[in-house]
Amino acid sequence: MRLLTVRLLARAAGRAAPTVGRAAEADRIRALEDQWRDAAARRDFAGMVAMYAPDTREMLAGMPAIVGRDSFEAFFRPLQAQHPRFVYRFAPDTIDVAASGDLAVARGTYRFTPDSLVPEAYDAGEFGGVWKHEAR
């Protein structure tokens, strides 16, 4: 399963819809969200990009959509260079898995601080991400 993204959507890594329960699938998605957060904290762009479907669509407030893995990396690499001490925190508050198990929506909050030495300057808000299983 990969994040396709608003931070909008994800594709399965070549698997059919899960046969596990919805709670177990929500736990798995939460773990994937944690992996993305940890990769962002390490500035591991390959790890971040690997979570996204090839046709991912990142939708940030006040900006045109970032479409595709290459565009995602092209956007975030200079951001990291411009803000080498950035801190990005986010956490899904809810993960709703469809009864079919092939689609899920994660909603939560984020906080982006461009410079850890100036913690009072930050952007905070909510995010939504759609996760989708797709066969290869």
PDB file of C-alpha atoms in Angstrom:
ATOM      1  CA  MET A   1       0.000   0.000   0.000  1.00  0.00           C
ATOM      2  CA  ARG A   2       1.385   3.410  -0.908  1.00  0.00           C
ATOM      3  CA  LEU A   3       0.230   6.916  -0.279  1.00  0.00           C
ATOM      4  CA  LEU A   4      -1.449   8.375  -3.372  1.00  0.00           C
ATOM      5  CA  THR A   5      -1.967  11.631  -1.503  1.00  0.00           C
ATOM      6  CA  VAL A   6      -3.888  15.405  -0.153  1.00  0.00           C
ATOM      7  CA  ARG A   7      -1.210  14.242   0.755  1.00  0.00           C
ATOM      8  CA  LEU A   8      -3.567  12.274  -1.486  1.00  0.00           C
ATOM      9  CA  LEU A   9      -3.236   8.577  -2.423  1.00  0.00           C
ATOM     10  CA  ALA A  10      -1.455   5.279  -2.160  1.00  0.00           C
ATOM     11  CA  ARG A  11      -1.190   2.111  -4.160  1.00  0.00           C
ATOM     12  CA  ALA A  12      -0.639  -1.339  -2.909  1.00  0.00           C
ATOM     13  CA  ALA A  13       2.745  -2.774  -3.547  1.00  0.00           C
ATOM     14  CA  GLY A  14       1.213  -5.135  -6.075  1.00  0.00           C
ATOM     15  CA  ARG A  15      -1.278  -6.810  -3.761  1.00  0.00           C
ATOM     16  CA  ALA A  16      -4.992  -7.349  -3.912  1.00  0.00           C
ATOM     17  CA  ALA A  17      -7.259  -5.878  -1.259  1.00  0.00           C
ATOM     18  CA  PRO A  18      -6.414  -7.182   2.195  1.00  0.00           C
ATOM     19  CA  THR A  19      -8.099 -10.150   3.776  1.00  0.00           C
ATOM     20  CA  VAL A  20      -7.227  -8.960   7.292  1.00  0.00           C
ATOM     21  CA  GLY A  21      -9.674  -7.018   9.434  1.00  0.00           C
ATOM     22  CA  ARG A  22     -10.220  -3.296   9.098  1.00  0.00           C
ATOM     23  CA  ALA A  23      -8.562  -2.561  12.457  1.00  0.00           C
ATOM     24  CA  ALA A  24      -5.436  -4.456  11.413  1.00  0.00           C
ATOM     25  CA  GLU A  25      -5.353  -2.570   8.109  1.00  0.00           C
ATOM     26  CA  ALA A  26      -5.699   0.753   9.952  1.00  0.00           C
ATOM     27  CA  ASP A  27      -2.761  -0.255  12.178  1.00  0.00           C
ATOM     28  CA  ARG A  28      -0.694  -1.081   9.089  1.00  0.00           C
ATOM     29  CA  ILE A  29      -1.487   2.284   7.519  1.00  0.00           C
ATOM     30  CA  ARG A  30      -0.592   4.051  10.770  1.00  0.00           C
ATOM     31  CA  ALA A  31       2.772   2.258  10.671  1.00  0.00           C
ATOM     32  CA  LEU A  32       3.290   3.425   7.069  1.00  0.00           C
ATOM     33  CA  GLU A  33       2.424   7.003   8.055  1.00  0.00           C
ATOM     34  CA  ASP A  34       5.008   6.694  10.853  1.00  0.00           C
ATOM     35  CA  GLN A  35       7.606   5.443   8.349  1.00  0.00           C
ATOM     36  CA  TRP A  36       6.970   8.488   6.145  1.00  0.00           C
ATOM     37  CA  ARG A  37       7.263  10.838   9.128  1.00  0.00           C
ATOM     38  CA  ASP A  38      10.517   9.182  10.212  1.00  0.00           C
ATOM     39  CA  ALA A  39      11.925   9.380   6.663  1.00  0.00           C
ATOM     40  CA  ALA A  40      11.058  13.095   6.565  1.00  0.00           C
ATOM     41  CA  ALA A  41      12.815  13.632   9.903  1.00  0.00           C
ATOM     42  CA  ARG A  42      15.951  11.932   8.489  1.00  0.00           C
ATOM     43  CA  ARG A  43      15.700  13.979   5.263  1.00  0.00           C
ATOM     44  CA  ASP A  44      15.464  10.611   3.494  1.00  0.00           C
ATOM     45  CA  PHE A  45      13.799  11.668   0.262  1.00  0.00           C
ATOM     46  CA  ALA A  46      14.095   8.216  -1.289  1.00  0.00           C
ATOM     47  CA  GLY A  47      12.238   6.794   1.709  1.00  0.00           C
ATOM     48  CA  MET A  48       9.563   9.485   1.488  1.00  0.00           C
ATOM     49  CA  VAL A  49       9.072   9.112  -2.258  1.00  0.00           C
ATOM     50  CA  ALA A  50       8.917   5.305  -2.017  1.00  0.00           C
ATOM     51  CA  MET A  51       5.675   5.652  -0.050  1.00  0.00           C
ATOM     52  CA  TYR A  52       3.916   7.382  -2.939  1.00  0.00           C
ATOM     53  CA  ALA A  53       2.206   5.965  -5.983  1.00  0.00           C
ATOM     54  CA  PRO A  54       3.888   7.016  -9.254  1.00  0.00           C
ATOM     55  CA  ASP A  55       0.965   9.351 -10.015  1.00  0.00           C
ATOM     56  CA  THR A  56       0.713  10.768  -6.507  1.00  0.00           C
ATOM     57  CA  ARG A  57      -0.858  14.170  -6.054  1.00  0.00           C
ATOM     58  CA  GLU A  58       0.300  16.344  -3.162  1.00  0.00           C
ATOM     59  CA  MET A  59      -2.047  19.250  -2.574  1.00  0.00           C
ATOM     60  CA  LEU A  60      -0.667  22.044  -0.406  1.00  0.00           C
ATOM     61  CA  ALA A  61      -2.616  25.173   0.503  1.00  0.00           C
ATOM     62  CA  GLY A  62      -2.168  28.054  -1.909  1.00  0.00           C
ATOM     63  CA  MET A  63      -0.060  26.084  -4.382  1.00  0.00           C
ATOM     64  CA  PRO A  64      -0.631  24.104  -7.554  1.00  0.00           C
ATOM     65  CA  ALA A  65      -0.777  20.340  -7.046  1.00  0.00           C
ATOM     66  CA  ILE A  66       2.535  18.488  -7.012  1.00  0.00           C
ATOM     67  CA  VAL A  67       1.969  15.546  -9.348  1.00  0.00           C
ATOM     68  CA  GLY A  68       4.233  12.493  -9.466  1.00  0.00           C
ATOM     69  CA  ARG A  69       7.166  11.224  -7.439  1.00  0.00           C
ATOM     70  CA  ASP A  70       9.766  13.241  -9.346  1.00  0.00           C
ATOM     71  CA  SER A  71       7.839  16.470  -8.830  1.00  0.00           C
ATOM     72  CA  PHE A  72       7.410  15.637  -5.151  1.00  0.00           C
ATOM     73  CA  GLU A  73      11.151  15.202  -4.686  1.00  0.00           C
ATOM     74  CA  ALA A  74      11.897  18.288  -6.814  1.00  0.00           C
ATOM     75  CA  PHE A  75       9.669  20.330  -4.493  1.00  0.00           C
ATOM     76  CA  PHE A  76      10.921  18.989  -1.156  1.00  0.00           C
ATOM     77  CA  ARG A  77      14.693  18.820  -1.808  1.00  0.00           C
ATOM     78  CA  PRO A  78      15.115  22.599  -2.238  1.00  0.00           C
ATOM     79  CA  LEU A  79      12.790  23.150   0.721  1.00  0.00           C
ATOM     80  CA  GLN A  80      15.149  21.107   2.884  1.00  0.00           C
ATOM     81  CA  ALA A  81      18.153  23.023   1.520  1.00  0.00           C
ATOM     82  CA  GLN A  82      16.419  26.329   2.241  1.00  0.00           C
ATOM     83  CA  HIS A  83      15.383  25.203   5.750  1.00  0.00           C
ATOM     84  CA  PRO A  84      18.099  22.809   6.981  1.00  0.00           C
ATOM     85  CA  ARG A  85      16.729  22.905  10.531  1.00  0.00           C
ATOM     86  CA  PHE A  86      13.089  22.333   9.649  1.00  0.00           C
ATOM     87  CA  VAL A  87      10.923  20.183  11.879  1.00  0.00           C
ATOM     88  CA  TYR A  88       7.858  18.484  10.411  1.00  0.00           C
ATOM     89  CA  ARG A  89       5.502  16.715  12.741  1.00  0.00           C
ATOM     90  CA  PHE A  90       2.264  15.042  11.843  1.00  0.00           C
ATOM     91  CA  ALA A  91       0.065  12.356  13.245  1.00  0.00           C
ATOM     92  CA  PRO A  92      -3.022  10.668  11.896  1.00  0.00           C
ATOM     93  CA  ASP A  93      -5.876  11.071  14.358  1.00  0.00           C
ATOM     94  CA  THR A  94      -8.230   8.734  12.524  1.00  0.00           C
ATOM     95  CA  ILE A  95      -7.822   6.086   9.851  1.00  0.00           C
ATOM     96  CA  ASP A  96     -11.074   4.913   8.326  1.00  0.00           C
ATOM     97  CA  VAL A  97     -10.845   1.729   6.264  1.00  0.00           C
ATOM     98  CA  ALA A  98     -13.624   0.900   3.811  1.00  0.00           C
ATOM     99  CA  ALA A  99     -15.542  -2.305   4.461  1.00  0.00           C
ATOM    100  CA  SER A 100     -13.962  -3.728   1.280  1.00  0.00           C
ATOM    101  CA  GLY A 101     -10.517  -3.079   2.742  1.00  0.00           C
ATOM    102  CA  ASP A 102      -9.195  -1.606  -0.510  1.00  0.00           C
ATOM    103  CA  LEU A 103      -9.466   2.073   0.415  1.00  0.00           C
ATOM    104  CA  ALA A 104      -8.701   4.079   3.535  1.00  0.00           C
ATOM    105  CA  VAL A 105      -8.680   7.716   4.578  1.00  0.00           C
ATOM    106  CA  ALA A 106      -6.211   9.033   7.142  1.00  0.00           C
ATOM    107  CA  ARG A 107      -6.916  12.398   8.770  1.00  0.00           C
ATOM    108  CA  GLY A 108      -4.785  14.211  11.253  1.00  0.00           C
ATOM    109  CA  THR A 109      -2.799  17.285  12.177  1.00  0.00           C
ATOM    110  CA  TYR A 110       0.594  18.625  11.178  1.00  0.00           C
ATOM    111  CA  ARG A 111       3.021  21.279  12.323  1.00  0.00           C
ATOM    112  CA  PHE A 112       5.847  22.578  10.128  1.00  0.00           C
ATOM    113  CA  THR A 113       8.549  24.689  11.763  1.00  0.00           C
ATOM    114  CA  PRO A 114      10.998  26.054   9.155  1.00  0.00           C
ATOM    115  CA  ASP A 115      13.758  26.635  11.707  1.00  0.00           C
ATOM    116  CA  SER A 116      14.031  24.715  14.965  1.00  0.00           C
ATOM    117  CA  LEU A 117      15.865  27.705  16.457  1.00  0.00           C
ATOM    118  CA  VAL A 118      12.728  29.822  15.942  1.00  0.00           C
ATOM    119  CA  PRO A 119       9.951  27.541  17.242  1.00  0.00           C
ATOM    120  CA  GLU A 120       7.371  30.331  17.431  1.00  0.00           C
ATOM    121  CA  ALA A 121       7.375  30.600  13.606  1.00  0.00           C
ATOM    122  CA  TYR A 122       5.399  27.636  12.287  1.00  0.00           C
ATOM    123  CA  ASP A 123       2.522  26.498  10.123  1.00  0.00           C
ATOM    124  CA  ALA A 124      -0.020  24.100  11.570  1.00  0.00           C
ATOM    125  CA  GLY A 125      -3.161  22.549  10.216  1.00  0.00           C
ATOM    126  CA  GLU A 126      -4.900  19.379   9.195  1.00  0.00           C
ATOM    127  CA  PHE A 127      -4.133  16.845   6.489  1.00  0.00           C
ATOM    128  CA  GLY A 128      -5.970  14.080   4.736  1.00  0.00           C
ATOM    129  CA  GLY A 129      -4.525  11.163   2.854  1.00  0.00           C
ATOM    130  CA  VAL A 130      -6.193   8.460   0.812  1.00  0.00           C
ATOM    131  CA  TRP A 131      -4.677   4.987   0.736  1.00  0.00           C
ATOM    132  CA  LYS A 132      -5.704   2.571  -1.986  1.00  0.00           C
ATOM    133  CA  HIS A 133      -4.810  -1.019  -2.808  1.00  0.00           C
ATOM    134  CA  GLU A 134      -4.209  -1.669  -6.498  1.00  0.00           C
ATOM    135  CA  ALA A 135      -3.026  -4.808  -8.211  1.00  0.00           C
ATOM    136  CA  ARG A 136       0.091  -4.546 -10.327  1.00  0.00           C
TER     137      ARG A 136
END
